[in-house]
PDB file of C-alpha atoms in Angstrom:
ATOM      1  CA  MET A  20     -18.347   1.797  52.627  1.00 75.00           C
ATOM      2  CA  THR A  21     -18.207  -1.498  54.481  1.00 90.00           C
ATOM      3  CA  TYR A  22     -18.948  -3.060  57.845  1.00 95.00           C
ATOM      4  CA  CYS A  23     -16.600  -5.369  59.751  1.00 97.00           C
ATOM      5  CA  VAL A  24     -16.621  -6.594  63.356  1.00 98.00           C
ATOM      6  CA  GLY A  25     -14.118  -8.553  65.441  1.00 98.00           C
ATOM      7  CA  MET A  26     -14.925  -9.882  68.930  1.00 98.00           C
ATOM      8  CA  VAL A  27     -12.800 -11.228  71.758  1.00 98.00           C
ATOM      9  CA  LEU A  28     -14.695 -13.912  73.675  1.00 98.00           C
ATOM     10  CA  ASP A  29     -13.664 -16.188  76.512  1.00 98.00           C
ATOM     11  CA  ARG A  30     -13.788 -19.038  74.004  1.00 98.00           C
ATOM     12  CA  GLY A  31     -11.857 -17.309  71.250  1.00 98.00           C
ATOM     13  CA  LEU A  32     -12.308 -14.794  68.456  1.00 98.00           C
ATOM     14  CA  VAL A  33     -15.179 -14.170  66.037  1.00 98.00           C
ATOM     15  CA  PHE A  34     -14.877 -12.128  62.841  1.00 98.00           C
ATOM     16  CA  MET A  35     -17.474 -11.023  60.299  1.00 98.00           C
ATOM     17  CA  SER A  36     -17.409  -8.677  57.307  1.00 97.00           C
ATOM     18  CA  ASP A  37     -19.707  -7.676  54.516  1.00 95.00           C
ATOM     19  CA  THR A  38     -18.526  -7.967  50.907  1.00 93.00           C
ATOM     20  CA  ARG A  39     -19.938  -4.892  49.181  1.00 88.00           C
ATOM     21  CA  THR A  40     -17.763  -2.334  47.457  1.00 80.00           C
ATOM     22  CA  ASN A  41     -19.065   0.513  45.357  1.00 67.00           C
ATOM     23  CA  ALA A  42     -17.829   3.405  43.285  1.00 49.00           C
ATOM     24  CA  GLY A  43     -21.232   4.998  42.776  1.00 52.00           C
ATOM     25  CA  LEU A  44     -24.745   3.600  42.690  1.00 55.00           C
ATOM     26  CA  ASP A  45     -24.199   2.015  39.277  1.00 58.00           C
ATOM     27  CA  ASN A  46     -20.905   0.296  40.114  1.00 58.00           C
ATOM     28  CA  ILE A  47     -21.446  -2.156  42.974  1.00 67.00           C
ATOM     29  CA  SER A  48     -19.287  -5.256  43.319  1.00 77.00           C
ATOM     30  CA  THR A  49     -18.602  -8.086  45.759  1.00 84.00           C
ATOM     31  CA  PHE A  50     -15.112  -8.569  47.173  1.00 89.00           C
ATOM     32  CA  LYS A  51     -13.876 -10.709  50.037  1.00 93.00           C
ATOM     33  CA  LYS A  52     -12.601  -8.535  52.900  1.00 96.00           C
ATOM     34  CA  LEU A  53     -11.623 -11.360  55.278  1.00 97.00           C
ATOM     35  CA  THR A  54      -8.235 -13.072  54.862  1.00 97.00           C
ATOM     36  CA  THR A  55      -6.618 -15.783  56.979  1.00 97.00           C
ATOM     37  CA  TRP A  56      -3.096 -17.154  57.329  1.00 96.00           C
ATOM     38  CA  GLU A  57      -2.263 -20.384  59.133  1.00 95.00           C
ATOM     39  CA  SER A  58       0.714 -22.372  60.295  1.00 94.00           C
ATOM     40  CA  PRO A  59      -1.058 -25.320  61.989  1.00 96.00           C
ATOM     41  CA  GLY A  60       0.041 -25.831  65.561  1.00 97.00           C
ATOM     42  CA  ASP A  61       1.889 -22.504  65.620  1.00 97.00           C
ATOM     43  CA  ARG A  62      -0.399 -19.624  64.602  1.00 97.00           C
ATOM     44  CA  VAL A  63      -3.609 -18.428  63.008  1.00 98.00           C
ATOM     45  CA  ILE A  64      -3.991 -14.820  61.856  1.00 98.00           C
ATOM     46  CA  THR A  65      -7.149 -13.186  60.475  1.00 98.00           C
ATOM     47  CA  LEU A  66      -7.310  -9.820  58.727  1.00 98.00           C
ATOM     48  CA  LEU A  67     -10.397  -7.708  58.002  1.00 98.00           C
ATOM     49  CA  SER A  68     -10.074  -4.704  55.686  1.00 97.00           C
ATOM     50  CA  ALA A  69     -12.099  -1.546  55.159  1.00 95.00           C
ATOM     51  CA  GLY A  70     -11.524   1.445  52.925  1.00 91.00           C
ATOM     52  CA  ASN A  71     -10.060   1.924  49.477  1.00 91.00           C
ATOM     53  CA  LEU A  72     -10.136  -1.445  47.730  1.00 90.00           C
ATOM     54  CA  ALA A  73      -6.918  -0.920  45.769  1.00 91.00           C
ATOM     55  CA  THR A  74      -5.079  -0.073  48.987  1.00 94.00           C
ATOM     56  CA  THR A  75      -6.384  -3.037  50.961  1.00 94.00           C
ATOM     57  CA  GLN A  76      -5.783  -5.462  48.106  1.00 94.00           C
ATOM     58  CA  SER A  77      -2.200  -4.215  47.743  1.00 95.00           C
ATOM     59  CA  VAL A  78      -1.580  -4.661  51.467  1.00 95.00           C
ATOM     60  CA  ILE A  79      -2.978  -8.192  51.463  1.00 95.00           C
ATOM     61  CA  SER A  80      -1.020  -9.121  48.335  1.00 93.00           C
ATOM     62  CA  LEU A  81       2.232  -7.893  49.877  1.00 92.00           C
ATOM     63  CA  LEU A  82       1.608  -9.729  53.138  1.00 93.00           C
ATOM     64  CA  ASP A  83       0.625 -12.884  51.280  1.00 89.00           C
ATOM     65  CA  GLU A  84       3.642 -12.760  48.969  1.00 87.00           C
ATOM     66  CA  ARG A  85       5.979 -12.415  51.947  1.00 82.00           C
ATOM     67  CA  SER A  86       4.415 -15.488  53.576  1.00 80.00           C
ATOM     68  CA  LYS A  87       4.703 -17.878  50.628  1.00 75.00           C
ATOM     69  CA  SER A  88       7.511 -20.122  51.880  1.00 63.00           C
ATOM     70  CA  PRO A  89       9.538 -20.613  55.082  1.00 58.00           C
ATOM     71  CA  GLY A  90      12.639 -19.173  53.452  1.00 62.00           C
ATOM     72  CA  ASP A  91      10.849 -15.900  52.745  1.00 58.00           C
ATOM     73  CA  ARG A  92       9.411 -15.349  56.216  1.00 56.00           C
ATOM     74  CA  THR A  93      11.612 -12.407  57.116  1.00 64.00           C
ATOM     75  CA  PRO A  94       9.643 -10.248  57.379  1.00 71.00           C
ATOM     76  CA  SER A  95       6.468 -12.354  57.343  1.00 88.00           C
ATOM     77  CA  LEU A  96       3.292 -12.813  59.345  1.00 92.00           C
ATOM     78  CA  LEU A  97       4.252 -16.482  59.599  1.00 91.00           C
ATOM     79  CA  GLY A  98       7.606 -15.668  61.174  1.00 90.00           C
ATOM     80  CA  VAL A  99       7.036 -12.846  63.675  1.00 93.00           C
ATOM     81  CA  PRO A 100       7.222 -13.901  67.343  1.00 94.00           C
ATOM     82  CA  SER A 101       4.041 -12.148  68.540  1.00 97.00           C
ATOM     83  CA  LEU A 102       0.726 -10.712  67.380  1.00 97.00           C
ATOM     84  CA  PHE A 103       1.994  -7.297  68.436  1.00 98.00           C
ATOM     85  CA  GLN A 104       4.851  -7.624  65.946  1.00 97.00           C
ATOM     86  CA  ALA A 105       2.363  -8.820  63.335  1.00 97.00           C
ATOM     87  CA  ALA A 106       0.261  -5.697  63.930  1.00 98.00           C
ATOM     88  CA  ARG A 107       3.361  -3.532  63.536  1.00 97.00           C
ATOM     89  CA  MET A 108       4.197  -5.278  60.268  1.00 95.00           C
ATOM     90  CA  VAL A 109       0.689  -4.771  58.892  1.00 97.00           C
ATOM     91  CA  ALA A 110       0.697  -1.137  60.026  1.00 97.00           C
ATOM     92  CA  ASP A 111       4.034  -0.526  58.287  1.00 95.00           C
ATOM     93  CA  THR A 112       2.794  -2.225  55.121  1.00 94.00           C
ATOM     94  CA  LEU A 113      -0.423  -0.197  55.107  1.00 95.00           C
ATOM     95  CA  ARG A 114       1.449   3.058  55.536  1.00 94.00           C
ATOM     96  CA  GLU A 115       3.945   2.001  52.843  1.00 91.00           C
ATOM     97  CA  VAL A 116       1.159   1.348  50.325  1.00 93.00           C
ATOM     98  CA  ILE A 117      -0.645   4.619  51.091  1.00 92.00           C
ATOM     99  CA  GLU A 118       2.523   6.683  50.777  1.00 89.00           C
ATOM    100  CA  ARG A 119       3.635   4.923  47.603  1.00 86.00           C
ATOM    101  CA  THR A 120       0.259   5.273  45.865  1.00 77.00           C
ATOM    102  CA  GLY A 121       0.142   9.077  45.983  1.00 62.00           C
ATOM    103  CA  ASP A 122       2.119  11.178  43.542  1.00 52.00           C
ATOM    104  CA  SER A 123       4.326  12.580  46.293  1.00 49.00           C
ATOM    105  CA  GLY A 124       3.203  10.672  49.369  1.00 48.00           C
ATOM    106  CA  GLN A 125      -0.567  10.501  49.749  1.00 45.00           C
ATOM    107  CA  ARG A 126      -1.954  11.723  53.046  1.00 51.00           C
ATOM    108  CA  ALA A 127      -3.698   9.050  55.136  1.00 47.00           C
ATOM    109  CA  ASP A 128      -6.936  11.027  55.179  1.00 49.00           C
ATOM    110  CA  GLY A 129      -7.087  11.163  51.389  1.00 55.00           C
ATOM    111  CA  THR A 130      -8.397   9.002  48.600  1.00 71.00           C
ATOM    112  CA  PHE A 131      -6.344   5.931  49.503  1.00 81.00           C
ATOM    113  CA  ASN A 132      -7.502   5.686  53.113  1.00 88.00           C
ATOM    114  CA  ALA A 133      -7.896   2.214  54.625  1.00 94.00           C
ATOM    115  CA  THR A 134      -8.279   0.634  58.060  1.00 96.00           C
ATOM    116  CA  ILE A 135      -7.400  -2.934  59.041  1.00 98.00           C
ATOM    117  CA  MET A 136      -8.391  -5.262  61.855  1.00 98.00           C
ATOM    118  CA  LEU A 137      -5.929  -8.010  62.759  1.00 98.00           C
ATOM    119  CA  GLY A 138      -6.499 -10.845  65.198  1.00 98.00           C
ATOM    120  CA  GLY A 139      -5.434 -14.364  65.978  1.00 98.00           C
ATOM    121  CA  GLN A 140      -3.108 -16.367  68.184  1.00 98.00           C
ATOM    122  CA  ILE A 141       0.529 -17.417  68.169  1.00 98.00           C
ATOM    123  CA  ALA A 142       1.578 -20.420  70.254  1.00 98.00           C
ATOM    124  CA  GLY A 143       2.582 -19.458  73.782  1.00 97.00           C
ATOM    125  CA  SER A 144       0.438 -16.314  73.860  1.00 97.00           C
ATOM    126  CA  PRO A 145      -3.312 -15.664  74.239  1.00 98.00           C
ATOM    127  CA  PRO A 146      -5.527 -14.580  71.339  1.00 98.00           C
ATOM    128  CA  ARG A 147      -5.241 -10.858  70.552  1.00 98.00           C
ATOM    129  CA  LEU A 148      -7.118  -8.351  68.419  1.00 98.00           C
ATOM    130  CA  PHE A 149      -5.827  -5.044  66.981  1.00 98.00           C
ATOM    131  CA  LEU A 150      -7.358  -2.141  65.074  1.00 98.00           C
ATOM    132  CA  ILE A 151      -4.844  -0.536  62.696  1.00 98.00           C
ATOM    133  CA  TYR A 152      -5.288   2.987  61.386  1.00 96.00           C
ATOM    134  CA  PRO A 153      -4.019   4.343  58.035  1.00 93.00           C
ATOM    135  CA  GLU A 154      -1.490   6.537  59.810  1.00 91.00           C
ATOM    136  CA  GLY A 155       0.258   3.341  60.949  1.00 92.00           C
ATOM    137  CA  ASN A 156      -0.716   3.439  64.630  1.00 96.00           C
ATOM    138  CA  PHE A 157      -2.989   0.862  66.257  1.00 98.00           C
ATOM    139  CA  ILE A 158      -4.862  -0.084  69.422  1.00 98.00           C
ATOM    140  CA  GLU A 159      -5.540  -3.454  71.063  1.00 98.00           C
ATOM    141  CA  ALA A 160      -8.834  -4.862  72.306  1.00 98.00           C
ATOM    142  CA  GLY A 161      -9.118  -5.429  76.045  1.00 96.00           C
ATOM    143  CA  ASP A 162     -11.594  -5.751  78.881  1.00 93.00           C
ATOM    144  CA  ASP A 163     -12.948  -2.244  78.332  1.00 94.00           C
ATOM    145  CA  THR A 164     -13.068  -2.576  74.539  1.00 95.00           C
ATOM    146  CA  PRO A 165     -13.709  -6.254  73.762  1.00 97.00           C
ATOM    147  CA  PHE A 166     -14.821  -5.728  70.170  1.00 98.00           C
ATOM    148  CA  PHE A 167     -13.887  -3.503  67.249  1.00 98.00           C
ATOM    149  CA  GLN A 168     -15.933  -2.214  64.322  1.00 98.00           C
ATOM    150  CA  MET A 169     -14.814  -0.732  61.007  1.00 97.00           C
ATOM    151  CA  GLY A 170     -16.673   1.100  58.287  1.00 93.00           C
ATOM    152  CA  GLU A 171     -20.337   1.992  58.738  1.00 93.00           C
ATOM    153  CA  THR A 172     -20.387   1.363  62.485  1.00 94.00           C
ATOM    154  CA  LYS A 173     -23.191   3.468  63.941  1.00 95.00           C
ATOM    155  CA  TYR A 174     -26.239   1.426  62.957  1.00 95.00           C
ATOM    156  CA  GLY A 175     -24.968  -1.913  64.222  1.00 96.00           C
ATOM    157  CA  ARG A 176     -23.274  -0.638  67.373  1.00 97.00           C
ATOM    158  CA  PRO A 177     -26.259  -0.262  69.772  1.00 96.00           C
ATOM    159  CA  ILE A 178     -27.067  -3.978  69.828  1.00 96.00           C
ATOM    160  CA  LEU A 179     -23.390  -4.888  70.334  1.00 97.00           C
ATOM    161  CA  VAL A 180     -23.038  -2.466  73.249  1.00 96.00           C
ATOM    162  CA  ARG A 181     -26.200  -3.757  74.929  1.00 95.00           C
ATOM    163  CA  ALA A 182     -25.898  -7.491  74.306  1.00 97.00           C
ATOM    164  CA  PHE A 183     -22.192  -8.343  74.107  1.00 98.00           C
ATOM    165  CA  ASP A 184     -20.810 -10.528  76.880  1.00 97.00           C
ATOM    166  CA  PRO A 185     -17.396 -12.219  76.831  1.00 97.00           C
ATOM    167  CA  ASP A 186     -18.888 -15.542  77.918  1.00 97.00           C
ATOM    168  CA  LEU A 187     -21.173 -15.752  74.887  1.00 98.00           C
ATOM    169  CA  SER A 188     -21.131 -19.041  73.051  1.00 98.00           C
ATOM    170  CA  PHE A 189     -19.986 -18.939  69.435  1.00 98.00           C
ATOM    171  CA  GLU A 190     -23.574 -19.591  68.373  1.00 97.00           C
ATOM    172  CA  ALA A 191     -24.883 -16.642  70.390  1.00 97.00           C
ATOM    173  CA  ALA A 192     -22.084 -14.410  69.138  1.00 98.00           C
ATOM    174  CA  MET A 193     -22.954 -15.225  65.533  1.00 97.00           C
ATOM    175  CA  LYS A 194     -26.609 -14.419  66.185  1.00 96.00           C
ATOM    176  CA  LEU A 195     -25.608 -11.101  67.753  1.00 97.00           C
ATOM    177  CA  LEU A 196     -23.403 -10.256  64.784  1.00 97.00           C
ATOM    178  CA  LEU A 197     -26.133 -11.065  62.291  1.00 96.00           C
ATOM    179  CA  VAL A 198     -28.548  -8.755  64.105  1.00 96.00           C
ATOM    180  CA  SER A 199     -25.893  -6.028  64.031  1.00 97.00           C
ATOM    181  CA  PHE A 200     -25.247  -6.552  60.320  1.00 96.00           C
ATOM    182  CA  ASP A 201     -28.968  -6.724  59.541  1.00 95.00           C
ATOM    183  CA  SER A 202     -29.533  -3.385  61.282  1.00 95.00           C
ATOM    184  CA  THR A 203     -26.667  -1.862  59.295  1.00 95.00           C
ATOM    185  CA  LEU A 204     -27.639  -3.052  55.820  1.00 91.00           C
ATOM    186  CA  LYS A 205     -31.262  -1.952  56.337  1.00 90.00           C
ATOM    187  CA  ALA A 206     -30.067   1.582  57.127  1.00 91.00           C
ATOM    188  CA  ASN A 207     -27.237   1.949  54.609  1.00 86.00           C
ATOM    189  CA  LEU A 208     -27.150   0.720  51.026  1.00 79.00           C
ATOM    190  CA  THR A 209     -23.343   0.760  50.942  1.00 80.00           C
ATOM    191  CA  VAL A 210     -23.305  -2.325  53.207  1.00 87.00           C
ATOM    192  CA  GLY A 211     -24.609  -5.595  51.848  1.00 87.00           C
ATOM    193  CA  ALA A 212     -24.593  -9.380  51.966  1.00 90.00           C
ATOM    194  CA  PRO A 213     -23.079 -11.885  51.619  1.00 94.00           C
ATOM    195  CA  PHE A 214     -21.229 -11.857  54.928  1.00 96.00           C
ATOM    196  CA  ASP A 215     -17.963 -13.734  55.479  1.00 97.00           C
ATOM    197  CA  PHE A 216     -17.068 -15.064  58.918  1.00 98.00           C
ATOM    198  CA  HIS A 217     -14.331 -16.883  60.808  1.00 98.00           C
ATOM    199  CA  ILE A 218     -14.692 -18.456  64.259  1.00 98.00           C
ATOM    200  CA  TYR A 219     -11.398 -19.162  66.000  1.00 98.00           C
ATOM    201  CA  GLU A 220     -11.286 -21.265  69.200  1.00 98.00           C
ATOM    202  CA  THR A 221      -8.566 -20.418  71.727  1.00 98.00           C
ATOM    203  CA  ASP A 222      -5.481 -22.670  71.616  1.00 98.00           C
ATOM    204  CA  SER A 223      -6.714 -24.618  68.586  1.00 98.00           C
ATOM    205  CA  LEU A 224      -3.963 -22.978  66.492  1.00 98.00           C
ATOM    206  CA  THR A 225      -5.781 -23.907  63.319  1.00 98.00           C
ATOM    207  CA  ILE A 226      -8.317 -22.076  61.191  1.00 98.00           C
ATOM    208  CA  GLY A 227     -11.753 -22.631  62.657  1.00 98.00           C
ATOM    209  CA  GLN A 228     -15.154 -22.582  61.057  1.00 97.00           C
ATOM    210  CA  THR A 229     -15.353 -20.204  58.106  1.00 97.00           C
ATOM    211  CA  GLY A 230     -18.138 -19.510  55.679  1.00 97.00           C
ATOM    212  CA  ARG A 231     -20.299 -17.089  53.763  1.00 96.00           C
ATOM    213  CA  ILE A 232     -23.861 -16.149  54.703  1.00 96.00           C
ATOM    214  CA  GLU A 233     -25.988 -15.106  51.734  1.00 94.00           C
ATOM    215  CA  ALA A 234     -28.837 -12.599  51.915  1.00 89.00           C
ATOM    216  CA  ASP A 235     -31.352 -15.354  51.126  1.00 92.00           C
ATOM    217  CA  SER A 236     -30.016 -17.761  53.738  1.00 93.00           C
ATOM    218  CA  PRO A 237     -33.055 -19.168  55.596  1.00 92.00           C
ATOM    219  CA  TRP A 238     -31.224 -18.752  58.898  1.00 89.00           C
ATOM    220  CA  PHE A 239     -30.339 -15.105  58.220  1.00 93.00           C
ATOM    221  CA  GLU A 240     -33.869 -14.384  57.028  1.00 94.00           C
ATOM    222  CA  ALA A 241     -35.250 -15.917  60.233  1.00 95.00           C
ATOM    223  CA  VAL A 242     -32.922 -13.814  62.401  1.00 94.00           C
ATOM    224  CA  SER A 243     -33.793 -10.650  60.460  1.00 94.00           C
ATOM    225  CA  LYS A 244     -37.540 -11.236  60.599  1.00 95.00           C
ATOM    226  CA  GLY A 245     -37.464 -12.293  64.242  1.00 96.00           C
ATOM    227  CA  TRP A 246     -35.448  -9.229  65.260  1.00 94.00           C
ATOM    228  CA  GLY A 247     -37.838  -6.901  63.429  1.00 94.00           C
ATOM    229  CA  GLU A 248     -40.864  -8.479  65.094  1.00 96.00           C
ATOM    230  CA  ALA A 249     -39.182  -8.372  68.506  1.00 95.00           C
ATOM    231  CA  LEU A 250     -38.542  -4.637  68.123  1.00 94.00           C
ATOM    232  CA  LYS A 251     -42.157  -3.984  67.153  1.00 94.00           C
ATOM    233  CA  ASN A 252     -43.416  -6.013  70.106  1.00 96.00           C
ATOM    234  CA  ALA A 253     -41.064  -4.178  72.451  1.00 94.00           C
ATOM    235  CA  LEU A 254     -42.340  -0.817  71.162  1.00 93.00           C
ATOM    236  CA  ASP A 255     -45.951  -1.903  71.559  1.00 95.00           C
ATOM    237  CA  SER A 256     -45.288  -2.975  75.155  1.00 96.00           C
ATOM    238  CA  LEU A 257     -44.084   0.487  76.178  1.00 93.00           C
ATOM    239  CA  PRO A 258     -46.630   2.881  77.775  1.00 92.00           C
ATOM    240  CA  ASP A 259     -48.376   5.199  75.330  1.00 90.00           C
ATOM    241  CA  VAL A 260     -47.343   8.834  75.254  1.00 87.00           C
ATOM    242  CA  GLU A 261     -49.953  11.217  76.657  1.00 87.00           C
ATOM    243  CA  LEU A 262     -49.759  14.155  74.279  1.00 86.00           C
ATOM    244  CA  SER A 263     -51.659  16.387  76.701  1.00 84.00           C
ATOM    245  CA  GLU A 264     -48.894  15.943  79.262  1.00 80.00           C
ATOM    246  CA  LEU A 265     -46.083  16.945  76.926  1.00 79.00           C
ATOM    247  CA  GLY A 266     -44.593  20.436  77.286  1.00 65.00           C
TER     248      GLY A 266
END
């Protein structure tokens, strides 16, 4: 399992993913699930992947190979005219890999299942964010759905639903994401640090701040501890339950 989040803010886009993959409790590894492509001044595209590792790695390798040089950009993420076309290309590639991997065309709900999040900006258009399903269809983030999650979503979703606001600063958005990821990893052992992130500022058309947050990062530890204490204080501040008044 995994956990990935992409947000659309007024200032730009923020992405974060965990790095844990496992094939049983005794086979846990760390793999990067966040990939970026850039043509400075023209486009920046970020991809987050969740699901079968062999499938997602094959998709990324194919997309990367087709973006190596200007002469090979048809089809290529570095040559398509819009993020919508980029999402279609990724969806087609994902479906191609899933169908090719099975003996006679593996079903999307089978062993080779994978989901992809794709976001970024191409010059002349606003930043966009898409969630791509293994069947090859996809949806786009908007005012009603300004963020997407993939993987083990339920534990980290409540804080996002309550605290997300499109006018968040990048700093506040990162804090919100770390609380969401902290809640998830404490509830599910299949999600784990380190966490990779990318912060893209609207109209910069260049890769923004990227990095990896380790489990022992003093900042992450402070956020985790502070959030836990805040929850305990909030619980203590609520009125006590009168057992005699319960049904």
